[in-house]
Amino acid sequence: MKNWFNQHMHTMQLVSLRLREHWLNTLIIWMVIGITVTLPGLLFVSIDNLQGVARNIKQDAQISVFLKADLNGNLTQRLINDTQALPQVKEVRYVSKDDALAQLSQQFSQKNMLADLPQNPLPDALFVTLVDTQPATVKPVQDALHKRSEVEELVVDSVWIERLHSMLNLGKRIALIFALLLGIAMITVISNTVRMQVLTHEAEIEVSRLIGATHSFIRRPFLYMGSAYGLGGGIIAVLLLAGIVWSLKQPVQLLANNYQSDFQLVFHLVNIGGFILCISTVIGWIAAFIALKQKR
Amino acid sequence: MSIAPKQPAMIVFDNVGMRYPNSAHLFRQVSFKIDKGDFVLVTGHSGVGKSTLLKLMAGIELPTGGNILINQQNIGQLHANAMPYLRRRFGLVFQDHKLLYDRNSFDNVALPLSIQGITGDEAARRVRAALDKVGLLNKEKALPITLSGGEQQRLAIARAVVSRPSIVIADEPTGGLDKTAALEIMQLLKAFNDVGVTVVIAMHDVTQVSAIAYRTLHIDHQMVSTLPAQGAIL
């Protein structure tokens, strides 16, 4: 146990020594990886922010349901009850055509204009408020109402929200593709670097093997090295992202103010930053592993 | 052969055959025993297979026929993962030293210990003890390239013995050294033998070391013959 701990401590010291010894090299690799990680990171941060906006939209999703003319009271009541029973529905407000006309005429100063109409042209209507604006909530209610024969027409006020969500999904997918491509680039860079190091330590590896080093003893420093490259690059990426968000914060706020919004650009250091550090460290390890695999 | 009551032999070759791919046999059906505490010379012309015999003993090469037992362990049946642990029982001195020229004497000697997970003060103590034994304690900071041929060879011996192996195997340890330096090396190896370490040395020029008692395995025409122990002719 003590030996095991010793070996890992020793390897870490060795790796940090090698990193310092070739500090310029280390710095260059960290920069390359940092910038490589920053690009998809920026996309993720943007999406994260937009998602925050979408989630915080205060306006409830509402479906306006216009009923067929001359529906009898029982049928209307049944439709109201059935709609209310749906789990996604928060509130159903019934507005009869008479009420609607009264409301409308209140808004117009010239009552005569409406009084001249031969009959009330407005339909009875239900205004269905939903628990939230997610497409998964809106869709089933919309479908259920669509099937009802009592319904003449449906107007969903939240179509734009649905579009926003689709766009966000598309954005996420694009970010993922970027991340994948750049992840592969990262693996190539790190694994090439590690392979070079294996070559420069050829003599040491040979001797170690001859005098009884295990496979894992020989591989360990290189695996640690790969992880160190990934972690260092990740730290640079997080710093870059934080810097970029910080520098964009004010212009974005200004823009948001122009739209009467109190939206603020944020960078979730723990969530996104932590995720970036973990993933880049793991990628570094994998890259080193691949380099050693190719070796023997 | 030792006359002392038989304890299990350290190294047993039982009908060992060896050939490298696409070449003729180096050995056919070679059998011999090396007991604990033996001081053995492996002799023969160059190219006859002395190094290969040593590599077979140390488990670096595997035989193409027969069995090799190290401490009653058949190395042919050993799992690949167990091989590193077997090798740690040997102290190896290579024909070309295989010192690492990117680090000082101290770190060269510390390598076998760090492989076994021994670091820090414990390691430093043992490294200095080994350097002291070979007379290089005052050169622990020196890079191997700055050492003389004899000193480099002694450094290689220090590295071989630092992990206190029960067997030391040295391939031409006196190669390229003048007579005085060669004798020093041989006396050093004999000193380890005197405290119970089994020592096996490959050597083509035996006249250099006639001062030391030894048993000889002579290789000729794919066969290994055992010559009786020779007395010290100091």
Coordinates of C-alpha atoms in Angstrom, one line a residue:
Chain A
M1 CA 0.0 0.0 0.0
K2 CA 2.8 2.4 1.0
N3 CA 4.8 1.3 -2.0
W4 CA 1.8 1.8 -4.2
F5 CA 1.3 5.3 -2.9
N6 CA 5.0 6.0 -3.2
Q7 CA 5.0 5.0 -6.8
H8 CA 2.2 7.3 -7.7
M9 CA 3.7 10.2 -5.8
H10 CA 7.0 9.5 -7.4
T11 CA 5.4 9.5 -10.8
M12 CA 3.7 12.8 -10.2
Q13 CA 7.0 14.4 -9.1
L14 CA 8.7 13.0 -12.1
V15 CA 6.0 14.3 -14.4
S16 CA 5.9 17.8 -12.9
L17 CA 9.7 17.8 -13.2
R18 CA 9.6 16.9 -16.9
L19 CA 6.8 19.5 -17.5
R20 CA 9.0 22.2 -15.9
E21 CA 12.2 21.0 -17.6
H22 CA 10.6 21.5 -21.0
W23 CA 8.4 24.4 -19.9
L24 CA 8.2 26.1 -23.3
N25 CA 7.1 22.9 -24.9
T26 CA 4.6 22.4 -22.1
L27 CA 3.2 25.9 -22.5
I28 CA 2.8 25.5 -26.3
I29 CA 0.9 22.3 -25.9
W30 CA -1.3 23.7 -23.2
M31 CA -2.1 26.7 -25.4
V32 CA -2.9 24.5 -28.4
I33 CA -5.2 22.3 -26.3
G34 CA -6.6 25.3 -24.5
I35 CA -7.7 27.0 -27.7
T36 CA -9.0 23.8 -29.2
V37 CA -11.2 23.3 -26.2
T38 CA -12.3 27.0 -26.0
L39 CA -14.0 26.8 -29.4
P40 CA -16.7 24.2 -28.6
G41 CA -16.7 25.6 -25.1
L42 CA -17.8 29.0 -26.4
L43 CA -20.7 27.3 -28.2
F44 CA -21.7 25.4 -25.1
V45 CA -21.6 28.6 -23.0
S46 CA -23.8 30.4 -25.6
I47 CA -26.3 27.6 -25.6
D48 CA -26.2 27.4 -21.8
N49 CA -27.1 31.1 -21.7
L50 CA -29.9 30.8 -24.3
Q51 CA -31.3 27.9 -22.4
G52 CA -31.3 30.0 -19.3
V53 CA -33.3 32.6 -21.2
A54 CA -35.8 30.0 -22.6
R55 CA -36.2 28.5 -19.1
N56 CA -36.9 31.8 -17.5
I57 CA -39.6 33.0 -19.9
K58 CA -42.3 34.2 -17.6
Q59 CA -45.1 34.1 -20.0
D60 CA -47.2 31.0 -19.7
A61 CA -48.0 28.9 -22.7
Q62 CA -51.6 29.5 -23.6
I63 CA -53.8 27.7 -26.1
S64 CA -56.9 29.6 -27.3
V65 CA -59.7 27.2 -28.2
F66 CA -62.5 28.5 -30.3
L67 CA -65.7 26.4 -30.1
K68 CA -68.2 25.6 -32.8
A69 CA -71.2 27.9 -32.9
D70 CA -74.4 26.7 -31.2
L71 CA -72.8 24.2 -29.0
N72 CA -75.1 23.3 -26.1
G73 CA -74.1 24.0 -22.5
N74 CA -73.6 20.4 -21.5
L75 CA -71.1 19.7 -24.3
T76 CA -69.2 22.9 -23.4
Q77 CA -69.1 22.0 -19.8
R78 CA -67.8 18.5 -20.6
L79 CA -65.0 19.9 -22.7
I80 CA -64.0 22.2 -19.9
N81 CA -64.0 19.4 -17.4
D82 CA -62.0 17.1 -19.7
T83 CA -59.4 19.8 -20.5
Q84 CA -59.1 20.6 -16.8
A85 CA -58.4 17.0 -16.1
L86 CA -55.3 16.9 -18.2
P87 CA -52.1 17.0 -16.1
Q88 CA -50.4 19.6 -18.2
V89 CA -53.2 22.1 -17.7
K90 CA -53.0 24.7 -15.0
E91 CA -56.1 26.7 -15.7
V92 CA -59.0 26.8 -18.1
R93 CA -60.9 30.0 -18.5
Y94 CA -64.2 30.0 -20.3
V95 CA -65.3 33.2 -22.1
S96 CA -68.7 33.0 -23.7
K97 CA -69.3 34.9 -26.9
D98 CA -71.5 37.4 -25.0
D99 CA -68.7 38.2 -22.6
A100 CA -66.3 38.5 -25.4
L101 CA -68.5 41.0 -27.1
A102 CA -69.0 42.9 -23.9
Q103 CA -65.2 43.0 -23.5
L104 CA -64.7 44.1 -27.0
S105 CA -67.2 46.8 -26.9
Q106 CA -65.7 48.2 -23.7
Q107 CA -62.4 48.6 -25.6
F108 CA -64.1 50.6 -28.3
S109 CA -65.5 54.0 -27.5
Q110 CA -68.0 53.9 -30.3
K111 CA -70.4 51.2 -29.1
N112 CA -72.7 51.8 -32.0
M113 CA -70.3 50.2 -34.4
L114 CA -70.8 46.8 -32.7
A115 CA -74.4 47.4 -32.0
D116 CA -75.0 47.7 -35.7
L117 CA -73.9 44.1 -36.3
P118 CA -76.9 41.8 -37.0
Q119 CA -75.6 39.2 -34.6
N120 CA -72.6 38.4 -32.4
P121 CA -69.8 37.3 -34.7
L122 CA -67.6 36.0 -31.9
P123 CA -67.4 32.3 -30.9
D124 CA -67.4 30.9 -27.4
A125 CA -63.8 30.3 -26.4
L126 CA -61.6 28.5 -23.8
F127 CA -58.3 29.9 -22.8
V128 CA -56.1 27.0 -21.6
T129 CA -53.1 27.9 -19.5
L130 CA -50.4 25.2 -19.2
V131 CA -48.0 24.5 -16.5
D132 CA -45.0 25.4 -18.5
T133 CA -43.8 26.2 -22.1
Q134 CA -41.9 23.1 -22.9
P135 CA -42.9 21.4 -26.1
A136 CA -43.5 18.2 -24.3
T137 CA -46.2 19.9 -22.3
V138 CA -47.8 21.8 -25.1
K139 CA -48.0 19.0 -27.6
P140 CA -50.3 16.5 -25.9
V141 CA -52.8 19.1 -24.9
Q142 CA -52.8 20.4 -28.4
D143 CA -53.4 16.9 -29.8
A144 CA -56.1 16.1 -27.3
L145 CA -58.1 19.3 -28.1
H146 CA -57.6 18.8 -31.8
K147 CA -59.5 15.6 -31.7
R148 CA -62.6 17.0 -30.1
S149 CA -65.5 17.7 -32.4
E150 CA -66.6 20.6 -30.3
V151 CA -63.5 22.5 -31.3
E152 CA -63.6 24.8 -34.3
E153 CA -60.1 26.1 -34.2
L154 CA -56.9 26.0 -32.0
V155 CA -54.4 28.8 -31.7
V156 CA -51.2 27.9 -29.8
D157 CA -49.5 31.1 -28.5
S158 CA -46.3 29.2 -27.8
V159 CA -45.3 28.2 -31.3
W160 CA -42.3 30.5 -31.1
I161 CA -41.2 28.9 -27.9
E162 CA -41.3 25.5 -29.7
R163 CA -39.2 27.0 -32.4
L164 CA -36.7 28.4 -29.9
H165 CA -36.4 25.0 -28.4
S166 CA -35.8 23.3 -31.7
M167 CA -33.1 25.9 -32.5
L168 CA -31.5 25.2 -29.2
N169 CA -31.5 21.5 -29.9
L170 CA -29.9 22.2 -33.2
G171 CA -27.3 24.4 -31.6
K172 CA -26.5 21.7 -29.1
R173 CA -26.1 19.1 -31.8
I174 CA -23.7 21.5 -33.7
A175 CA -21.7 22.1 -30.6
L176 CA -21.5 18.4 -30.0
I177 CA -20.1 17.8 -33.5
F178 CA -17.6 20.5 -33.0
A179 CA -16.6 19.1 -29.7
L180 CA -16.2 15.6 -31.2
L181 CA -14.0 16.9 -34.1
L182 CA -11.8 19.0 -31.9
G183 CA -11.6 16.2 -29.3
I184 CA -10.1 14.0 -32.1
A185 CA -7.7 16.8 -32.9
M186 CA -6.8 17.0 -29.2
I187 CA -6.2 13.3 -29.0
T188 CA -3.9 13.5 -32.1
V189 CA -1.8 16.4 -30.7
I190 CA -1.4 14.8 -27.2
S191 CA -0.8 11.3 -28.4
N192 CA 1.8 12.5 -30.9
T193 CA 3.6 14.4 -28.2
V194 CA 3.5 11.5 -25.8
R195 CA 4.9 9.2 -28.5
M196 CA 7.8 11.6 -29.0
Q197 CA 8.5 11.4 -25.3
V198 CA 8.4 7.6 -25.4
L199 CA 11.1 7.8 -28.1
T200 CA 13.3 10.1 -26.1
H201 CA 13.0 7.8 -23.1
E202 CA 13.7 4.6 -25.1
A203 CA 16.9 3.8 -23.2
E204 CA 15.3 4.2 -19.8
I205 CA 12.3 2.1 -20.8
E206 CA 14.6 -0.7 -22.1
V207 CA 16.7 -0.8 -18.9
S208 CA 13.6 -0.6 -16.7
R209 CA 12.0 -3.5 -18.5
L210 CA 15.2 -5.6 -18.2
I211 CA 15.6 -5.0 -14.5
G212 CA 12.0 -5.9 -13.6
A213 CA 9.7 -2.9 -14.2
T214 CA 6.1 -3.9 -14.7
H215 CA 4.2 -2.8 -17.8
S216 CA 2.2 -0.3 -15.7
F217 CA 5.3 1.1 -14.1
I218 CA 6.7 2.0 -17.5
R219 CA 3.4 3.3 -18.8
R220 CA 2.4 5.3 -15.7
P221 CA 4.5 8.5 -16.3
F222 CA 3.3 8.8 -19.9
L223 CA -0.3 8.4 -18.9
Y224 CA 0.1 11.0 -16.2
M225 CA 1.8 13.2 -18.8
G226 CA -1.1 12.9 -21.2
S227 CA -3.5 13.7 -18.4
A228 CA -1.4 16.7 -17.3
Y229 CA -1.4 18.1 -20.9
G230 CA -5.2 17.7 -21.0
L231 CA -5.7 19.2 -17.6
G232 CA -3.4 22.2 -18.3
G233 CA -5.1 22.8 -21.6
G234 CA -8.5 22.6 -19.9
I235 CA -7.4 25.2 -17.3
I236 CA -6.3 27.5 -20.1
A237 CA -9.6 26.9 -21.9
V238 CA -11.6 27.7 -18.7
L239 CA -9.6 30.9 -18.2
L240 CA -10.1 31.9 -21.8
L241 CA -13.8 31.3 -21.6
A242 CA -14.2 33.2 -18.4
G243 CA -12.2 36.1 -20.0
I244 CA -14.4 36.1 -23.1
V245 CA -17.6 36.0 -21.1
W246 CA -16.3 38.8 -18.9
S247 CA -15.4 40.9 -21.9
L248 CA -18.8 40.4 -23.5
K249 CA -20.8 40.9 -20.4
Q250 CA -21.3 44.6 -20.7
P251 CA -22.1 44.9 -24.4
V252 CA -24.6 42.1 -23.9
Q253 CA -26.2 43.8 -21.0
L254 CA -26.4 47.0 -22.9
L255 CA -28.1 45.2 -25.8
A256 CA -30.5 43.4 -23.4
N257 CA -31.4 46.8 -21.8
N258 CA -32.4 48.0 -25.2
Y259 CA -34.9 45.2 -25.3
Q260 CA -36.2 46.0 -21.8
S261 CA -34.6 42.7 -20.6
D262 CA -32.5 42.2 -17.5
F263 CA -30.7 39.3 -19.2
Q264 CA -27.1 38.8 -18.1
L265 CA -24.4 36.7 -19.7
V266 CA -23.2 34.1 -17.2
F267 CA -20.4 31.4 -17.2
H268 CA -21.2 28.6 -14.8
L269 CA -17.7 28.0 -13.6
V270 CA -18.5 24.9 -11.5
N271 CA -20.8 23.2 -14.0
I272 CA -19.3 24.0 -17.4
G273 CA -15.7 24.8 -16.1
G274 CA -15.6 21.6 -14.1
F275 CA -17.0 19.6 -17.0
I276 CA -14.3 21.0 -19.3
L277 CA -11.5 20.2 -16.9
C278 CA -12.7 16.6 -16.4
I279 CA -13.3 15.9 -20.0
S280 CA -10.0 17.3 -21.2
T281 CA -8.1 15.4 -18.5
V282 CA -9.8 12.2 -19.6
I283 CA -9.1 12.9 -23.3
G284 CA -5.4 13.5 -22.4
W285 CA -5.3 10.1 -20.6
I286 CA -6.9 8.4 -23.6
A287 CA -4.5 10.0 -26.0
A288 CA -1.5 8.8 -24.0
F289 CA -3.0 5.4 -23.8
I290 CA -3.4 5.3 -27.6
A291 CA 0.2 6.5 -28.0
L292 CA 1.5 3.7 -25.8
K293 CA -0.8 1.1 -27.5
Q294 CA 0.8 2.0 -30.8
K295 CA 4.2 1.6 -29.2
R296 CA 3.9 -2.0 -28.3
Chain B
M1 CA 30.1 -28.8 -8.3
S2 CA 29.7 -28.0 -4.7
I3 CA 30.3 -30.9 -2.4
A4 CA 28.2 -29.4 0.4
P5 CA 24.9 -31.2 1.3
K6 CA 22.4 -30.5 -1.5
Q7 CA 20.1 -27.6 -1.2
P8 CA 17.9 -26.8 -4.2
A9 CA 19.9 -25.4 -7.0
M10 CA 19.5 -21.8 -7.9
I11 CA 19.5 -22.2 -11.6
V12 CA 18.7 -25.4 -13.4
F13 CA 19.0 -25.9 -17.2
D14 CA 17.3 -29.1 -18.2
N15 CA 17.8 -30.1 -21.9
V16 CA 17.6 -26.5 -23.0
G17 CA 17.6 -25.8 -26.7
M18 CA 17.8 -22.3 -28.1
R19 CA 17.6 -20.9 -31.6
Y20 CA 16.6 -17.5 -32.8
P21 CA 14.1 -17.3 -35.6
N22 CA 15.7 -17.9 -39.0
S23 CA 19.1 -18.9 -37.7
A24 CA 20.9 -22.1 -36.6
H25 CA 20.7 -23.6 -33.1
L26 CA 22.8 -21.8 -30.5
F27 CA 22.4 -24.7 -28.1
R28 CA 20.9 -28.2 -28.2
Q29 CA 20.0 -30.1 -25.0
V30 CA 22.1 -28.2 -22.6
S31 CA 21.8 -29.3 -19.0
F32 CA 23.6 -27.9 -15.9
K33 CA 23.0 -26.6 -12.4
I34 CA 24.2 -23.5 -10.6
D35 CA 24.0 -23.7 -6.8
K36 CA 23.4 -21.0 -4.3
G37 CA 26.7 -19.2 -3.6
D38 CA 28.4 -20.4 -6.8
F39 CA 30.9 -18.2 -8.6
V40 CA 30.6 -19.2 -12.2
L41 CA 32.3 -18.1 -15.4
V42 CA 30.7 -18.7 -18.8
T43 CA 33.5 -18.9 -21.3
G44 CA 33.7 -19.5 -25.1
H45 CA 34.6 -17.6 -28.2
S46 CA 32.6 -14.6 -29.1
G47 CA 29.4 -15.3 -31.0
V48 CA 29.1 -18.7 -29.4
G49 CA 26.1 -17.7 -27.3
K50 CA 27.5 -16.6 -23.9
S51 CA 25.2 -13.6 -23.8
T52 CA 22.2 -15.6 -24.8
L53 CA 22.9 -18.2 -22.1
L54 CA 22.9 -15.3 -19.6
K55 CA 19.7 -13.9 -21.0
L56 CA 18.1 -17.3 -20.7
M57 CA 19.1 -17.4 -17.1
A58 CA 17.6 -14.0 -16.4
G59 CA 14.4 -14.8 -18.2
I60 CA 15.1 -12.1 -20.9
E61 CA 14.9 -14.7 -23.6
L62 CA 12.8 -17.9 -23.5
P63 CA 14.2 -21.2 -24.6
T64 CA 12.9 -22.9 -27.7
G65 CA 13.2 -26.3 -26.0
G66 CA 13.6 -27.8 -22.5
N67 CA 13.1 -26.2 -19.1
I68 CA 14.8 -23.6 -17.1
L69 CA 14.2 -23.5 -13.4
I70 CA 15.0 -20.5 -11.3
N71 CA 14.6 -21.2 -7.6
Q72 CA 12.6 -24.2 -8.6
Q73 CA 10.3 -22.0 -10.7
N74 CA 9.9 -23.1 -14.3
I75 CA 10.2 -19.8 -16.2
G76 CA 8.6 -21.3 -19.3
Q77 CA 5.4 -21.7 -17.3
L78 CA 5.5 -18.3 -15.7
H79 CA 2.8 -15.9 -16.6
A80 CA 4.0 -12.8 -18.5
N81 CA 2.8 -10.6 -15.6
A82 CA 5.0 -12.4 -13.2
M83 CA 8.2 -12.0 -15.2
P84 CA 9.0 -8.5 -13.9
Y85 CA 9.0 -9.9 -10.4
L86 CA 11.3 -12.7 -11.3
R87 CA 13.7 -10.3 -12.9
R88 CA 13.9 -8.3 -9.7
R89 CA 15.7 -11.3 -8.1
F90 CA 18.6 -10.7 -10.5
G91 CA 21.2 -8.0 -10.5
L92 CA 22.1 -7.6 -14.2
V93 CA 25.3 -6.0 -15.4
F94 CA 25.1 -5.6 -19.2
Q95 CA 27.8 -5.8 -21.7
D96 CA 27.1 -2.2 -22.8
H97 CA 26.4 -1.0 -19.2
K98 CA 23.1 0.4 -20.2
L99 CA 23.6 3.3 -17.9
L100 CA 21.2 6.3 -18.4
Y101 CA 23.3 9.2 -19.5
D102 CA 20.6 11.8 -18.7
R103 CA 20.9 11.5 -14.9
N104 CA 23.7 11.3 -12.3
S105 CA 25.2 8.3 -10.7
F106 CA 22.9 8.4 -7.7
D107 CA 19.7 8.4 -9.9
N108 CA 21.1 5.6 -12.0
V109 CA 21.5 3.4 -9.0
A110 CA 18.1 4.5 -7.6
L111 CA 16.3 3.2 -10.7
P112 CA 15.8 -0.5 -9.6
L113 CA 14.6 0.8 -6.2
S114 CA 12.0 3.1 -7.7
I115 CA 10.8 0.3 -9.9
Q116 CA 10.1 -1.6 -6.7
G117 CA 8.4 1.5 -5.2
I118 CA 11.2 2.3 -2.8
T119 CA 11.8 6.0 -2.7
G120 CA 12.9 8.8 -0.3
D121 CA 15.2 8.3 2.6
E122 CA 15.2 4.5 2.5
A123 CA 16.2 4.6 -1.1
A124 CA 18.9 7.2 -0.5
R125 CA 20.4 5.1 2.2
R126 CA 20.6 2.0 0.1
V127 CA 21.9 3.8 -3.0
R128 CA 24.7 5.3 -1.0
A129 CA 25.5 1.9 0.5
A130 CA 25.8 0.5 -3.0
L131 CA 27.9 3.4 -4.2
D132 CA 30.1 3.0 -1.2
K133 CA 30.6 -0.7 -1.9
V134 CA 31.9 0.0 -5.4
G135 CA 33.9 3.0 -4.3
L136 CA 31.9 5.7 -6.0
L137 CA 30.3 7.4 -3.0
N138 CA 32.2 10.6 -3.8
K139 CA 30.8 10.6 -7.4
E140 CA 27.1 10.4 -6.7
K141 CA 26.4 13.7 -8.4
A142 CA 28.6 12.9 -11.4
L143 CA 27.0 12.1 -14.8
P144 CA 28.0 8.7 -16.1
I145 CA 29.6 10.2 -19.2
T146 CA 32.2 11.9 -17.0
L147 CA 33.3 8.6 -15.4
S148 CA 36.1 6.4 -16.6
G149 CA 35.3 3.0 -18.2
G150 CA 36.1 1.1 -14.9
E151 CA 34.0 3.6 -12.9
Q152 CA 31.1 3.2 -15.3
Q153 CA 31.3 -0.6 -14.9
R154 CA 31.4 -0.2 -11.2
L155 CA 28.4 2.1 -11.3
A156 CA 26.6 -0.6 -13.4
I157 CA 27.5 -3.1 -10.6
A158 CA 26.1 -0.8 -7.9
R159 CA 22.9 -0.6 -9.9
A160 CA 22.8 -4.4 -10.1
V161 CA 23.3 -5.0 -6.4
V162 CA 21.3 -2.1 -4.9
S163 CA 18.1 -4.1 -4.6
R164 CA 20.1 -6.9 -2.9
P165 CA 19.5 -9.7 -5.5
S166 CA 20.4 -13.3 -4.8
I167 CA 22.0 -13.7 -8.2
V168 CA 24.2 -11.3 -10.0
I169 CA 24.6 -11.9 -13.7
A170 CA 27.3 -9.9 -15.5
D171 CA 28.0 -10.0 -19.2
E172 CA 31.7 -9.2 -20.1
P173 CA 32.0 -6.9 -17.1
T174 CA 35.7 -6.4 -17.8
G175 CA 35.4 -5.8 -21.5
G176 CA 37.5 -2.9 -22.7
L177 CA 39.2 -2.5 -19.3
D178 CA 42.9 -2.8 -18.6
K179 CA 44.2 -5.5 -16.4
T180 CA 44.2 -3.6 -13.1
A181 CA 40.7 -2.2 -13.6
A182 CA 39.5 -5.7 -14.7
L183 CA 40.9 -7.3 -11.7
E184 CA 39.2 -4.7 -9.5
I185 CA 35.9 -5.5 -11.0
M186 CA 36.4 -9.2 -10.6
Q187 CA 37.4 -8.7 -6.9
L188 CA 34.3 -6.6 -6.4
L189 CA 32.1 -9.3 -7.8
K190 CA 33.9 -11.9 -5.7
A191 CA 33.3 -9.8 -2.6
F192 CA 29.6 -10.1 -3.3
N193 CA 30.0 -13.8 -3.8
D194 CA 31.8 -14.1 -0.5
V195 CA 28.6 -12.8 1.3
G196 CA 26.5 -15.5 -0.4
V197 CA 25.4 -13.9 -3.6
T198 CA 25.4 -16.3 -6.6
V199 CA 27.5 -14.7 -9.4
V200 CA 27.5 -15.7 -13.0
I201 CA 29.9 -13.9 -15.4
A202 CA 30.3 -14.3 -19.1
M203 CA 33.8 -13.7 -20.3
H204 CA 35.9 -14.6 -23.4
D205 CA 39.3 -13.8 -21.9
V206 CA 39.8 -15.8 -18.8
T207 CA 43.5 -15.1 -18.4
Q208 CA 42.6 -11.7 -17.1
V209 CA 41.0 -13.2 -14.0
S210 CA 43.0 -16.2 -13.2
A211 CA 43.5 -14.7 -9.8
I212 CA 40.1 -15.7 -8.6
A213 CA 38.5 -19.1 -7.8
Y214 CA 35.8 -20.0 -10.2
R215 CA 33.7 -22.8 -11.8
T216 CA 33.5 -22.7 -15.5
L217 CA 30.7 -23.4 -18.0
H218 CA 32.4 -23.6 -21.4
I219 CA 30.4 -23.2 -24.5
D220 CA 31.5 -24.9 -27.7
H221 CA 29.7 -26.3 -30.7
Q222 CA 26.2 -25.8 -29.3
M223 CA 27.2 -27.7 -26.1
V224 CA 28.0 -26.5 -22.6
S225 CA 30.6 -28.4 -20.7
T226 CA 31.3 -27.9 -17.0
L227 CA 34.9 -27.6 -16.0
P228 CA 35.9 -28.3 -12.4
A229 CA 36.5 -25.5 -10.0
Q230 CA 39.9 -23.9 -10.2
G231 CA 41.8 -22.6 -7.3
A232 CA 42.9 -19.1 -6.8
I233 CA 46.3 -18.5 -8.4
L234 CA 47.0 -15.2 -6.9

